[in-house]
Short mmCIF file of C-alpha atoms in Angstrom, two decimals:
data_model
loop_
_atom_site.label_atom_id
_atom_site.label_comp_id
_atom_site.label_asym_id
_atom_site.label_seq_id
_atom_site.Cartn_x
_atom_site.Cartn_y
_atom_site.Cartn_z
CA MET P 25 97.24 99.59 75.46
CA ILE P 26 97.45 100.71 78.61
CA ASN P 27 98.23 104.28 79.64
CA PRO P 28 101.44 104.77 81.40
CA LEU P 29 99.56 107.31 84.52
CA ARG P 30 97.57 104.44 84.56
CA ARG P 31 99.72 102.17 84.82
CA VAL P 32 101.59 103.55 88.07
CA MET P 33 97.93 104.59 89.40
CA CYS P 34 97.39 101.52 90.16
CA LEU P 35 100.78 99.86 91.58
CA ALA P 36 100.73 102.28 93.80
CA ILE P 37 96.75 101.08 94.94
CA ILE P 38 98.08 97.60 95.11
CA LEU P 39 100.78 98.74 97.30
CA LEU P 40 98.55 100.69 99.24
CA MET P 41 94.95 98.44 99.36
CA ALA P 42 96.14 94.58 98.40
CA GLY P 43 95.21 95.49 94.98
CA CYS P 44 92.73 97.53 92.55
CA ALA P 45 89.87 94.49 92.66
CA GLY P 46 91.32 91.58 93.39
CA ASN P 47 90.40 88.36 91.77
CA LYS P 48 85.76 88.50 91.15
CA SER P 49 86.02 84.78 90.69
CA SER P 50 87.74 83.97 94.14
CA VAL P 51 85.37 84.59 97.53
CA GLY P 52 86.06 84.30 100.63
CA SER P 53 83.76 81.73 102.16
CA TYR P 54 82.04 82.12 105.86
CA SER P 55 79.53 80.41 107.84
CA GLY P 56 77.53 80.93 111.56
CA GLY P 57 78.79 84.52 111.34
CA VAL P 58 82.73 83.87 110.24
CA TYR P 59 84.32 85.45 106.93
CA THR P 60 87.90 84.04 106.15
CA VAL P 61 89.76 85.91 104.01
CA LYS P 62 90.55 85.19 100.16
CA ARG P 63 93.14 87.18 98.10
CA GLY P 64 92.07 90.32 96.57
CA ASP P 65 89.79 90.65 99.62
CA THR P 66 89.32 93.84 100.97
CA LEU P 67 87.13 94.85 104.05
CA TYR P 68 84.81 96.55 101.14
CA ARG P 69 84.78 94.23 99.42
CA ILE P 70 84.02 92.05 102.80
CA SER P 71 81.52 94.43 104.06
CA ARG P 72 79.57 93.35 100.06
CA ILE P 73 79.25 90.06 100.35
CA THR P 74 78.68 89.45 103.73
CA GLY P 75 75.78 92.35 104.64
CA THR P 76 78.08 93.70 106.99
CA SER P 77 78.97 97.39 107.42
CA ILE P 78 82.16 98.32 106.80
CA LYS P 79 82.12 100.11 110.65
CA ASP P 80 80.40 96.95 112.26
CA LEU P 81 83.57 95.05 110.38
CA ALA P 82 86.14 97.23 112.17
CA GLY P 83 84.78 97.68 115.07
CA MET P 84 83.87 93.99 115.47
CA ASN P 85 87.43 92.49 114.41
CA GLY P 86 89.19 95.11 116.36
CA LEU P 87 90.43 97.26 112.93
CA SER P 88 91.62 100.24 112.69
CA PRO P 89 92.52 102.14 109.43
CA PRO P 90 93.57 101.83 106.37
CA TYR P 91 92.28 98.07 107.67
CA THR P 92 95.20 95.68 107.16
CA ILE P 93 93.84 92.35 106.70
CA GLU P 94 95.35 88.72 106.07
CA VAL P 95 94.04 85.72 103.42
CA GLY P 96 93.11 83.18 105.94
CA GLN P 97 92.45 85.82 108.50
CA GLN P 98 88.94 84.92 110.05
CA LEU P 99 87.13 88.00 110.30
CA LYS P 100 83.15 87.68 112.26
CA VAL P 101 80.36 89.85 110.35
CA LYS P 102 76.53 90.17 110.35
CA GLY P 103 75.72 88.37 107.87
CA SER P 104 73.47 84.54 107.29
CA ALA P 105 75.30 81.87 108.77
CA LYS P 106 75.76 80.38 104.70
CA THR P 107 79.26 79.12 102.29
CA ALA P 108 80.86 80.72 99.97
CA SER P 109 83.43 79.15 97.95
CA SER P 110 85.84 80.05 95.83
CA SER P 111 86.54 79.40 92.23
CA GLY P 112 89.30 77.34 92.47
CA LYS P 113 91.03 75.36 94.78
CA GLY P 114 92.37 76.94 97.55
CA SER P 115 96.36 76.25 98.01
CA GLY P 116 96.40 75.25 102.10
CA LYS P 117 99.00 78.33 102.71
CA THR P 118 98.96 81.69 104.14
CA ALA P 119 100.23 84.96 102.64
CA LYS P 120 99.68 88.61 103.66
CA VAL P 121 97.75 90.24 101.14
CA VAL P 122 98.99 94.29 102.51
CA PRO P 123 102.80 92.69 104.13
CA SER P 124 102.90 94.80 106.62
CA SER P 125 107.15 93.67 107.47
CA ALA P 126 107.55 92.51 103.97
CA VAL P 127 111.66 94.91 104.14
CA PRO P 128 111.88 94.06 108.08
CA GLN P 129 112.61 96.69 110.34
CA SER P 130 116.05 95.38 110.69
CA SER P 131 116.71 96.86 107.00
CA TRP P 132 114.30 99.44 107.21
CA PRO P 133 116.47 102.80 105.73
CA PRO P 134 118.45 104.72 107.80
CA VAL P 135 117.58 107.81 109.10
CA GLY P 136 117.79 110.89 106.46
CA ASP P 137 118.62 108.75 103.32
CA ARG P 138 116.34 111.37 102.37
CA CYS P 139 114.53 114.33 103.80
CA TRP P 140 111.49 114.20 104.59
CA ARG P 141 109.44 117.70 105.82
CA TRP P 142 106.06 116.69 108.26
CA PRO P 143 102.38 116.72 106.04
CA THR P 144 101.04 119.06 108.17
CA THR P 145 101.28 119.87 112.44
CA GLY P 146 99.12 118.81 115.22
CA LYS P 147 98.78 116.37 117.64
CA VAL P 148 99.86 112.91 116.95
CA VAL P 149 96.97 111.46 117.99
CA MET P 150 97.30 107.46 116.77
CA THR P 151 101.11 106.46 115.80
CA TYR P 152 102.57 103.83 114.09
CA SER P 153 101.86 100.30 115.12
CA THR P 154 103.31 96.54 113.56
CA ALA P 155 100.65 94.90 115.60
CA GLU P 156 98.16 93.12 113.01
CA GLY P 157 95.08 95.62 112.08
CA GLY P 158 97.25 98.30 113.03
CA ASN P 159 98.23 102.03 112.39
CA LYS P 160 99.70 101.78 108.81
CA GLY P 161 100.82 105.58 109.16
CA ILE P 162 100.20 108.02 111.55
CA ASP P 163 97.00 110.45 113.18
CA ILE P 164 97.10 114.08 112.95
CA ALA P 165 94.96 115.78 114.73
CA GLY P 166 94.07 119.19 113.08
CA SER P 167 91.54 121.95 111.65
CA ARG P 168 89.66 121.58 108.74
CA GLY P 169 90.96 123.52 106.28
CA GLN P 170 94.23 122.95 107.74
CA PRO P 171 97.21 122.83 104.89
CA ILE P 172 99.13 119.40 103.77
CA TYR P 173 102.12 119.48 102.26
CA ALA P 174 103.67 117.15 100.61
CA ALA P 175 106.41 115.53 102.42
CA GLY P 176 108.77 115.16 99.66
CA ALA P 177 109.06 116.23 96.05
CA GLY P 178 107.89 113.75 93.60
CA LYS P 179 104.92 112.82 90.95
CA VAL P 180 101.72 112.45 92.72
CA VAL P 181 100.02 108.86 91.40
CA TYR P 182 96.96 108.47 92.62
CA VAL P 183 94.02 111.40 93.98
CA GLY P 184 90.42 110.36 94.91
CA ASN P 185 88.11 108.70 97.02
CA GLN P 186 88.27 104.98 95.14
CA LEU P 187 89.62 103.20 98.42
CA ARG P 188 87.29 102.83 101.28
CA GLY P 189 88.74 104.03 104.99
CA TYR P 190 90.64 106.42 103.41
CA GLY P 191 88.06 108.76 101.99
CA ASN P 192 89.68 112.02 99.24
CA LEU P 193 93.83 110.87 98.90
CA ILE P 194 97.01 111.60 97.46
CA MET P 195 99.45 109.45 97.23
CA ILE P 196 102.76 110.97 95.78
CA LYS P 197 105.46 108.19 94.33
CA HIS P 198 109.58 110.04 95.46
CA SER P 199 111.16 107.23 93.79
CA GLU P 200 111.37 103.67 93.28
CA ASP P 201 111.21 102.72 96.71
CA TYR P 202 109.58 105.31 98.48
CA ILE P 203 105.62 105.90 97.87
CA THR P 204 103.24 108.27 100.85
CA ALA P 205 99.91 108.74 101.47
CA TYR P 206 97.90 111.71 102.31
CA ALA P 207 93.80 110.37 103.73
CA HIS P 208 91.06 112.17 105.17
CA ASN P 209 91.30 115.43 103.27
CA ASP P 210 88.97 118.10 102.90
CA THR P 211 90.02 119.81 99.56
CA LEU P 212 92.04 117.97 96.67
CA LEU P 213 94.87 120.29 95.44
CA VAL P 214 96.87 118.32 93.05
CA ASN P 215 96.28 116.56 89.85
CA ASN P 216 97.64 112.85 88.43
CA GLY P 217 100.63 113.04 87.60
CA GLN P 218 101.78 116.52 88.51
CA SER P 219 105.21 116.31 89.89
CA VAL P 220 105.23 118.50 93.07
CA LYS P 221 108.22 120.05 95.33
CA ALA P 222 108.96 119.69 99.02
CA GLY P 223 106.64 121.58 100.86
CA GLN P 224 104.19 122.03 98.31
CA LYS P 225 100.17 122.73 99.51
CA ILE P 226 99.33 119.34 98.25
CA ALA P 227 95.48 119.17 100.34
CA THR P 228 93.01 120.63 103.31
CA MET P 229 92.54 118.62 105.58
CA GLY P 230 89.26 117.08 106.17
CA SER P 231 87.11 113.94 107.93
CA SER P 232 86.29 112.20 104.58
CA ASP P 233 85.64 109.40 105.24
CA THR P 234 86.68 109.00 109.12
CA ASP P 235 84.51 110.81 112.41
CA SER P 236 87.28 112.98 112.83
CA VAL P 237 89.08 115.85 111.62
CA LYS P 238 92.51 114.88 110.51
CA LEU P 239 95.44 113.45 108.58
CA HIS P 240 96.32 110.20 108.14
CA PHE P 241 99.47 109.69 106.88
CA GLN P 242 101.67 106.92 105.52
CA LEU P 243 105.62 106.48 104.60
CA ARG P 244 106.33 103.49 102.40
CA TYR P 245 109.78 102.66 100.93
CA ARG P 246 109.64 99.11 98.90
CA ALA P 247 106.26 98.53 99.52
CA THR P 248 106.85 97.80 103.77
CA ALA P 249 104.48 100.74 105.48
CA ILE P 250 107.04 102.51 107.96
CA ASP P 251 107.41 104.30 111.06
CA PRO P 252 106.67 107.78 109.82
CA LEU P 253 108.52 109.44 113.15
CA ARG P 254 110.95 107.78 112.86
CA TYR P 255 112.17 110.03 109.48
CA LEU P 256 110.18 113.28 110.51
CA PRO P 257 112.66 115.92 111.75
CA PRO P 258 110.89 116.90 115.60
CA GLN P 259 107.72 119.70 114.24
CA GLY P 260 108.50 122.56 113.63
CA SER P 261 111.89 121.86 112.74
CA PRO P 262 113.32 121.85 108.99
CA PRO P 263 115.30 118.26 107.92
CA LYS P 264 118.16 117.38 109.17
CA CYS P 265 119.63 115.86 105.54
#
């Protein structure tokens, strides 16, 4: 019998990265230096299949963390020109692996629906984007060892570094609708299944799996990444709800 906490952790990872591992029998096709994404693919998996590093895949295709890709999307690769076919016949339909707008902006929750706190302080060096391959959260620059705080009260559903592109990652479930994610941490200070309070220190800032010291912060509503800056108060100010 699957441990309930492990089930929640896997669900959280699915919401963030398009699946725990994907269907191993389904492999995308690539020929002539172009790889066509299939359901269950992640950038890490494509890297292993094609022999192209994640850094090269991201650079060649203009992808930024968290490296969102879609079924049917064609990616440039450095692997040899050969074809790997799916074990089953494709339907020909295109579907998103990680829907960036499954909940359209017109249906995003109203500001003040919940009280959110800044997870840390610092300059926002990359903002949220709805563009294909765009940033699905905000990146906040700071100093190594700087405190990272829970943006709201909830339960920790993931602590680890198994997801390529995120480094040391923490995910907190706040309700059936909301999950927050905190990536690239240095030290992790909470455990899976732990309840946390809003503003509780959960990690320290680092540069794990990235090239600069920063926090990548995501706010997800019903599995959809929404713009955190729309819901956070001005830096240095307490929540207004």
